Short mmCIF file of C-alpha atoms and ligand atoms in Angstrom, two decimals:
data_model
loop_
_atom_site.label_atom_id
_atom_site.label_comp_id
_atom_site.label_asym_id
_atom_site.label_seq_id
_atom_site.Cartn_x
_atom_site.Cartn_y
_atom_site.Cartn_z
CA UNK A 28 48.16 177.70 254.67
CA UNK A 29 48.52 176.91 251.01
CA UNK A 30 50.38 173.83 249.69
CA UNK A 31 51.79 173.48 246.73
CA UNK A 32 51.34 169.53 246.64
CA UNK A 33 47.77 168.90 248.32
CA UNK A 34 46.32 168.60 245.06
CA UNK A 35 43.30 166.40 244.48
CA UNK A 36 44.29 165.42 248.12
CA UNK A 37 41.89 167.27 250.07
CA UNK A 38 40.07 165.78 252.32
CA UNK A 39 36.62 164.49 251.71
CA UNK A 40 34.22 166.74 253.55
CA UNK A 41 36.52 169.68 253.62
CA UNK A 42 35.54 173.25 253.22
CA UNK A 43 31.72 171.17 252.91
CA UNK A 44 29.84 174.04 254.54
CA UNK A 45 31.45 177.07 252.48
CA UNK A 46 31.73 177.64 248.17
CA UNK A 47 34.52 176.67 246.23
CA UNK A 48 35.74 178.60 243.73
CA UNK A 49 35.67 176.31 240.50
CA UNK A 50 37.71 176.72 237.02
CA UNK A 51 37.20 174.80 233.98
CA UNK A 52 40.23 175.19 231.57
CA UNK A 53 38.85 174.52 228.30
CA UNK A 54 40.67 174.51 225.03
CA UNK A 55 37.95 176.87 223.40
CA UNK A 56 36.32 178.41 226.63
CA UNK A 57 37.54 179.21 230.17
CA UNK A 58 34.83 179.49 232.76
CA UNK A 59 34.58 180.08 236.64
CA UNK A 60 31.83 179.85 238.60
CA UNK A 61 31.23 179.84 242.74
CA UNK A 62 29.43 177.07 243.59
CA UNK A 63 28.25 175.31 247.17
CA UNK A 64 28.10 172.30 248.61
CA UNK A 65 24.76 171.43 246.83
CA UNK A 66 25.87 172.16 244.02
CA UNK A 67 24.32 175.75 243.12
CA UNK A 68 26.21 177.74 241.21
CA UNK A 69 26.23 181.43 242.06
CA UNK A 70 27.74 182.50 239.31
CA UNK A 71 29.01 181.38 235.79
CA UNK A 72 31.15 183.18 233.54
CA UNK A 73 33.06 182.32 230.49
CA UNK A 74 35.28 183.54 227.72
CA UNK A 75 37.71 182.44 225.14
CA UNK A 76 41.16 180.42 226.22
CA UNK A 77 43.09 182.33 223.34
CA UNK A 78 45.20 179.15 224.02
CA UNK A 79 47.63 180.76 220.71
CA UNK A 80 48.71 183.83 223.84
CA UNK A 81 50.52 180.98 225.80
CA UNK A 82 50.02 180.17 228.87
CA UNK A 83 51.28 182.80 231.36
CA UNK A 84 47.95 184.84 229.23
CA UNK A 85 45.82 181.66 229.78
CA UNK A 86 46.42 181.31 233.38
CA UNK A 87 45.96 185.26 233.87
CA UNK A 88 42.92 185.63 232.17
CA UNK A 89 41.70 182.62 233.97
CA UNK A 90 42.63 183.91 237.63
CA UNK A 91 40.86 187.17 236.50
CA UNK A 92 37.95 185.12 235.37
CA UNK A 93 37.96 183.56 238.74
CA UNK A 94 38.27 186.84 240.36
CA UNK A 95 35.15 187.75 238.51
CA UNK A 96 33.17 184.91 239.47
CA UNK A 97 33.29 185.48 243.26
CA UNK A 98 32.62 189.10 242.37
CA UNK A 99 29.82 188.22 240.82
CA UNK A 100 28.53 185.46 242.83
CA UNK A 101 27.77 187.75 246.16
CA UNK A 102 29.90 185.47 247.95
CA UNK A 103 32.10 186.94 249.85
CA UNK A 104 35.90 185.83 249.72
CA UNK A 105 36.02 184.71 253.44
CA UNK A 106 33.29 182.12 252.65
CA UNK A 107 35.41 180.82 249.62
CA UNK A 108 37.08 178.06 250.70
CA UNK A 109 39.24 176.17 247.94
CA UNK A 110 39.64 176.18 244.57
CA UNK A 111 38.82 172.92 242.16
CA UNK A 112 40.41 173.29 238.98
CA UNK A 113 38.89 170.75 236.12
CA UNK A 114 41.79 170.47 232.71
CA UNK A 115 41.42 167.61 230.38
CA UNK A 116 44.69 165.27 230.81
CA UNK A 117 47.15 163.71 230.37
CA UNK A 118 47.79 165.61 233.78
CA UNK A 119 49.23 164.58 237.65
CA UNK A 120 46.20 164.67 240.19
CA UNK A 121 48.49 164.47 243.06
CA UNK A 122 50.89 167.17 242.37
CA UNK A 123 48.68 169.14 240.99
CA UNK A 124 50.25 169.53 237.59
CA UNK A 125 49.45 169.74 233.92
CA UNK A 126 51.75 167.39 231.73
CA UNK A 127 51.00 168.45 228.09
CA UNK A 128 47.08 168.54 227.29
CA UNK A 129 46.51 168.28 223.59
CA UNK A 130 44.13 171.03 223.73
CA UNK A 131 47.00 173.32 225.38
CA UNK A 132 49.61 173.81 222.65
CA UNK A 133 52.35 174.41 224.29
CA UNK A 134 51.71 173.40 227.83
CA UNK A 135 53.86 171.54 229.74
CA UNK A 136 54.40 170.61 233.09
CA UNK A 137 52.52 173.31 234.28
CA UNK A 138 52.22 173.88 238.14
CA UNK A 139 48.56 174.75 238.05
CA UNK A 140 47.83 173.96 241.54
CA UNK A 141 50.58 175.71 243.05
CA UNK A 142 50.08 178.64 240.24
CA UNK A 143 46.09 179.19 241.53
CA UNK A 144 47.11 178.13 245.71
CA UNK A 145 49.20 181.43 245.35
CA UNK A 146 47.09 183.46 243.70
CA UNK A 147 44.02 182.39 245.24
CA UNK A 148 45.67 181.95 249.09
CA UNK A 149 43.89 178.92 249.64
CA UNK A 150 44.22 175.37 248.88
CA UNK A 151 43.43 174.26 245.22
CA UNK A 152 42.96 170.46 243.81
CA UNK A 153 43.13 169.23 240.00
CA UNK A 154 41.12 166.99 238.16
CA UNK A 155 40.68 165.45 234.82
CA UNK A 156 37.51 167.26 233.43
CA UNK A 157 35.33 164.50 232.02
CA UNK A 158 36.40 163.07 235.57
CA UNK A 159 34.83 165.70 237.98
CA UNK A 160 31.79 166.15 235.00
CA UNK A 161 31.46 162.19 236.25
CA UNK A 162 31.61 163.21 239.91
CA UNK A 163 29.22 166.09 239.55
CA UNK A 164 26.27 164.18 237.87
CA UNK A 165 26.81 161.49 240.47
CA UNK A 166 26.70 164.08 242.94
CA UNK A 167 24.45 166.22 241.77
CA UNK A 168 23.07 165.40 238.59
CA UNK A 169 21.83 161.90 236.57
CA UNK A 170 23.66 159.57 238.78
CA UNK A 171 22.24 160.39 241.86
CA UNK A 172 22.45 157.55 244.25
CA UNK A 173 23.99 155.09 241.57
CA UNK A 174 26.54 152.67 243.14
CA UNK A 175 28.09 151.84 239.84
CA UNK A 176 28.10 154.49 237.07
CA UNK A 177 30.05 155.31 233.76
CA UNK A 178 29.96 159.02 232.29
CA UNK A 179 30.86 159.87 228.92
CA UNK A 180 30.40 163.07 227.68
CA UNK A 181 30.86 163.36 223.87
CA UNK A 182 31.67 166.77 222.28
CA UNK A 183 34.91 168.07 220.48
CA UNK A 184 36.59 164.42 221.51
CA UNK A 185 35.11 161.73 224.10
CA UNK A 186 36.21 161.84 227.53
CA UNK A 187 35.08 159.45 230.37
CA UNK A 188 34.81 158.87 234.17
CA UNK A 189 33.95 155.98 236.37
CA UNK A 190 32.34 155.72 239.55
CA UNK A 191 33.13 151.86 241.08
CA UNK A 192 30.87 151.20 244.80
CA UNK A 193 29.75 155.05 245.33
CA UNK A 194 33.85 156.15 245.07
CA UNK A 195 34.97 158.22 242.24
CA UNK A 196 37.54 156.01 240.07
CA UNK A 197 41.33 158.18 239.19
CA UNK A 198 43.65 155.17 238.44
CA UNK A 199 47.08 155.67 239.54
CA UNK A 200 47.61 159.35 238.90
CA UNK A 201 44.42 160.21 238.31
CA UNK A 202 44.54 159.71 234.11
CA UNK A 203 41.87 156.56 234.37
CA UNK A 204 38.97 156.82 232.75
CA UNK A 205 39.64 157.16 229.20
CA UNK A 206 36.52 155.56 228.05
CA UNK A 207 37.02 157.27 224.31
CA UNK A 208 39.87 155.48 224.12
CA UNK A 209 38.52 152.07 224.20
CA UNK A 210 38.56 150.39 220.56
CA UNK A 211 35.94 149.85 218.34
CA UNK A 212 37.86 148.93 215.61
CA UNK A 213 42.08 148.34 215.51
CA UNK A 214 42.76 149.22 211.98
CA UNK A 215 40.04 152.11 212.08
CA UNK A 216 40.38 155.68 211.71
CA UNK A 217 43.31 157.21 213.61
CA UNK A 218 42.31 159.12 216.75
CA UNK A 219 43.26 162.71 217.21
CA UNK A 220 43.23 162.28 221.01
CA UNK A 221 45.45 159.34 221.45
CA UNK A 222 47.27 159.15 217.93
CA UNK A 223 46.19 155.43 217.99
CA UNK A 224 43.78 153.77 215.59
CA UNK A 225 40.15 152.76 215.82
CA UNK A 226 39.38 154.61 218.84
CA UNK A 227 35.66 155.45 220.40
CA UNK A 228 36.61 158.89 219.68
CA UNK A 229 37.48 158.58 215.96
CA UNK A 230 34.28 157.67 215.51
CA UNK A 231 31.78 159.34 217.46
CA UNK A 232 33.45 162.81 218.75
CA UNK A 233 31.40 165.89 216.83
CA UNK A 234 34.65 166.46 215.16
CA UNK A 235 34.91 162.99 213.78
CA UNK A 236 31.06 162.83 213.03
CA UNK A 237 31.56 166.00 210.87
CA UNK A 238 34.80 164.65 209.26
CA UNK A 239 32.85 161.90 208.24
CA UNK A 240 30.37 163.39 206.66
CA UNK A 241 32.72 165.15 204.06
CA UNK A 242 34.28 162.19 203.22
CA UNK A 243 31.27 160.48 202.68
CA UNK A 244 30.39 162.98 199.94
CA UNK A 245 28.49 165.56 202.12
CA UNK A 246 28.78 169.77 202.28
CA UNK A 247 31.20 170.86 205.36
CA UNK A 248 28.44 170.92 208.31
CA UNK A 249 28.57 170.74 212.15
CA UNK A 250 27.74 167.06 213.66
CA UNK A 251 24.55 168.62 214.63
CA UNK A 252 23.30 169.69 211.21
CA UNK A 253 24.45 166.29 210.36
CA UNK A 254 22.11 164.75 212.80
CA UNK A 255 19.38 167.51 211.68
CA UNK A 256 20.23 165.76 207.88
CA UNK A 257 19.79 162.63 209.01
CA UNK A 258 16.46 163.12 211.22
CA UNK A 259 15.27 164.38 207.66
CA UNK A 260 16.23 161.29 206.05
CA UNK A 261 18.64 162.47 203.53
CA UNK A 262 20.42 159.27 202.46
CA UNK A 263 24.13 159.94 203.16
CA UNK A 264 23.69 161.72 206.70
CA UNK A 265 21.62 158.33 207.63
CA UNK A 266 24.63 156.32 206.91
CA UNK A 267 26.93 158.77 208.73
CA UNK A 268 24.32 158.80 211.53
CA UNK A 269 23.53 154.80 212.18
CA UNK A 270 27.73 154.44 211.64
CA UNK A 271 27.82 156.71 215.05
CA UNK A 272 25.21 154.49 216.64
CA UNK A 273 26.83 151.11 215.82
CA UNK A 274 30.49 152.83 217.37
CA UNK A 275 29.27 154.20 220.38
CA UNK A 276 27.27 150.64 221.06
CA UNK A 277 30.02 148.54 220.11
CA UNK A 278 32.30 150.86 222.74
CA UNK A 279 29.75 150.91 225.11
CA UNK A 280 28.82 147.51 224.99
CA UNK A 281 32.64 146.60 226.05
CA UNK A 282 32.47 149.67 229.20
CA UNK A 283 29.22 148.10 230.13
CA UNK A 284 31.11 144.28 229.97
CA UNK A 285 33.78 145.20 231.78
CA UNK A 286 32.23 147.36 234.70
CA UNK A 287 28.38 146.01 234.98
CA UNK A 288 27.18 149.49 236.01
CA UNK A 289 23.70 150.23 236.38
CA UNK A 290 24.11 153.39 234.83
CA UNK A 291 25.45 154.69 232.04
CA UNK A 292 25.07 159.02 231.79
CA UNK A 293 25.96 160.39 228.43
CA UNK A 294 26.53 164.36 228.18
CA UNK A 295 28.60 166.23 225.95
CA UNK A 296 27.12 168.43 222.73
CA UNK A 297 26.73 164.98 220.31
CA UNK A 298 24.32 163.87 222.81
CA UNK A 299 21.58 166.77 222.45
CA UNK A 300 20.58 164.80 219.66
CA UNK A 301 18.86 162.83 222.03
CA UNK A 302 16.98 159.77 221.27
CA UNK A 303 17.95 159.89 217.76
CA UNK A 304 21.33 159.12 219.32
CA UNK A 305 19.82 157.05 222.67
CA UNK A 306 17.40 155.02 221.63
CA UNK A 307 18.99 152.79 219.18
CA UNK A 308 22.01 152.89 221.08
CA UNK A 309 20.05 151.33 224.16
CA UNK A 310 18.96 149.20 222.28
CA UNK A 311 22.08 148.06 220.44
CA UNK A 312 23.52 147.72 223.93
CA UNK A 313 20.84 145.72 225.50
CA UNK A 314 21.10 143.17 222.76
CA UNK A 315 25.38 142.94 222.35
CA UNK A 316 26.29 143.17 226.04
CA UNK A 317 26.69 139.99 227.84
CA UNK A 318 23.66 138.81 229.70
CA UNK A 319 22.95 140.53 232.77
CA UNK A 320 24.82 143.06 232.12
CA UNK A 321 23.22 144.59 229.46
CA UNK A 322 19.73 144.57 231.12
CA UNK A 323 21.20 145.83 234.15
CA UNK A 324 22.61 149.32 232.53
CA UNK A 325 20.23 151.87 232.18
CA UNK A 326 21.75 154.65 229.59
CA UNK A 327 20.37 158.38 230.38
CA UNK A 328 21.39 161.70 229.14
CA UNK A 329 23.22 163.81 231.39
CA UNK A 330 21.52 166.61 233.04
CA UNK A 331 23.59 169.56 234.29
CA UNK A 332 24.30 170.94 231.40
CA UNK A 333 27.12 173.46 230.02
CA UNK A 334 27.81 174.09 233.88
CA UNK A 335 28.98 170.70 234.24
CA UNK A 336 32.31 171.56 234.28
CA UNK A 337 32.39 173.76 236.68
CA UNK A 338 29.94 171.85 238.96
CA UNK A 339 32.28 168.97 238.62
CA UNK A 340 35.98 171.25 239.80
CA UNK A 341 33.70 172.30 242.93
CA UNK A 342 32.56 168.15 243.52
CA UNK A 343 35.84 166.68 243.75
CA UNK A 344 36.59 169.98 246.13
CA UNK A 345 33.93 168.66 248.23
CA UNK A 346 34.77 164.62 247.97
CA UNK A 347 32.63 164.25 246.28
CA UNK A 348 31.54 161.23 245.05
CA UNK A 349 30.33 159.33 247.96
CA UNK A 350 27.61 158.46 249.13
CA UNK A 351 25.80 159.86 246.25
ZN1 LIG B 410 42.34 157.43 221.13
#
């Protein structure tokens, strides 16, 4: 029977054999996808939030989104055993329960675990989003088999999520994690996300990258045609580029201090850039972090893709995270 508190508690192992219904509640795109225990998704669909209709709209066209997704998975509803909802924070884990996302005008306090447990008659669990896209490449994805691992996934902003001796790491209500939020420079820019200053984020988020760019004399362009700029070696997308590298190795040099992982999985839309992003970060890394650390942390590109968010509401359904 449903309850309105289980959230993220359910069980490791439970429902392992069946799907889960997953739901990724973005602030541009909702999308819903069945997915099993390996991590298959048998289906993926995905439309706009229309986060301005509020969210009684949100939360109806994403149940109907959901509704979709089993639909067209071929699953049949008897074999769908939970529901793992992924929302970026700040929300409550445990009860299950949006606070007030910065990509949700307007949200707050929202029940969203008790919302989907009765639409959905079955038990539902929450999760930060850049925290279950950290439990599904661990699962299922770059971080197979890693003991220690740190995902960021750098897009819009910079989220994070840490995996500490095979166990997925939520901090005390399941808001740890915030590797954008680690400071690269305290009188820097000011950080959309966190309204502090000198934040990963306000330095190497696409929206930050491109932000940059204009006020470094540049045309209004995407982060990506600023990389494309830069790969051709036009002067002032160069200096915008190698800025980006230098932040995200000075952050990452302090995750990779503090935790010692042996791998570090980047993913997120900056990151298709590739090695024009990886390499000299590696190697900025390798050289700043304190010795062994550095050597120890292999950084790879993440590898599941736009589905990761989805993927990652179905791991932490599954309990994901351990034992690779
Ligand atoms: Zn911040």
């Amino acid at each position: 029977m449903a309850s309105a508190t289980s959230g993220a508690a359910i069980d490791d192992g439970a429902d392992a054999s069946g799907f889960v219904l997953a739901l990724d509640i973005g602030g541009t795109k909702l999308a819903a996808g069945v997915v099993d225990a390996a991590g298959n998704t048998h289906s993926f669909v995905v439309e706009p939030s229309r986060t301005e209709l509020g969210v009684d709209t949100v939360l109806a066209d994403l149940f109907a989104l959901g509704r979709r997704a089993v639909a067209e998975s071929g699953v049949s509803w008897t074999d769908v055993g939970a529901v793992g909802i992924g929302c970026g924070g700040p929300l409550d884990a445990k009860s299950g329960v949006l606070l007030a996302p910065p990509h949700l005008a307007g949200w707050h306090d929202v029940p969203v675990v008790a919302l989907a447990e009765q639409e959905f008659d079955r038990r539902a669990a929450l999760e930060n989003d850049a925290t279950a896209a950290a439990a599904a490449e661990h699962r299922y994805g770059a971080g197979v088999g890693a003991s220690n691992m740190v995902y960021l996934t750098i897009s819009t902003g910079v989220g994070g999520g840490i995996v500490i001796d095979g166990q997925l790491y939520r901090g005390a209500t399941g808001n740890g994690g915030e590797l954008g939020h680690v400071t690269v420079d305290w009188h820097g820019r000011r950080c959309r996300g966190c309204g502090r200053r000198g934040c990963l984020e306000a330095y190497v988020s696409g929206t930050s990258i491109a932000e940059r760019a204009i006020e470094a004399g540049m045309p209004p362009m995407t982060a990506a045609e600023v990389a494309a700029a830069a790969r051709e070696g036009e002067r002032t997308a160069v200096r915008v580029w190698d800025e980006t590298v230098e932040a995200l190795a000075c952050g990452l040099t302090s995750i990779v201090n503090l935790f010692e992982p042996e791998l570090v999985v980047l993913g997120g839309g900056v990151t298709r850039s590739g090695d024009q992003l990886l390499a000299p970060v590696r190697a900025l890394v390798r050289e700043q972090a304190m010795a062994p650390a550095g050597g120890a942390a292999e950084i790879v590109p993440a590898s599941l893709g736009d589905r990761v968010g989805v993927v990652g509401a179905a791991a932490v359904v599954f309990g994901a995270v351990r034992g690779g």
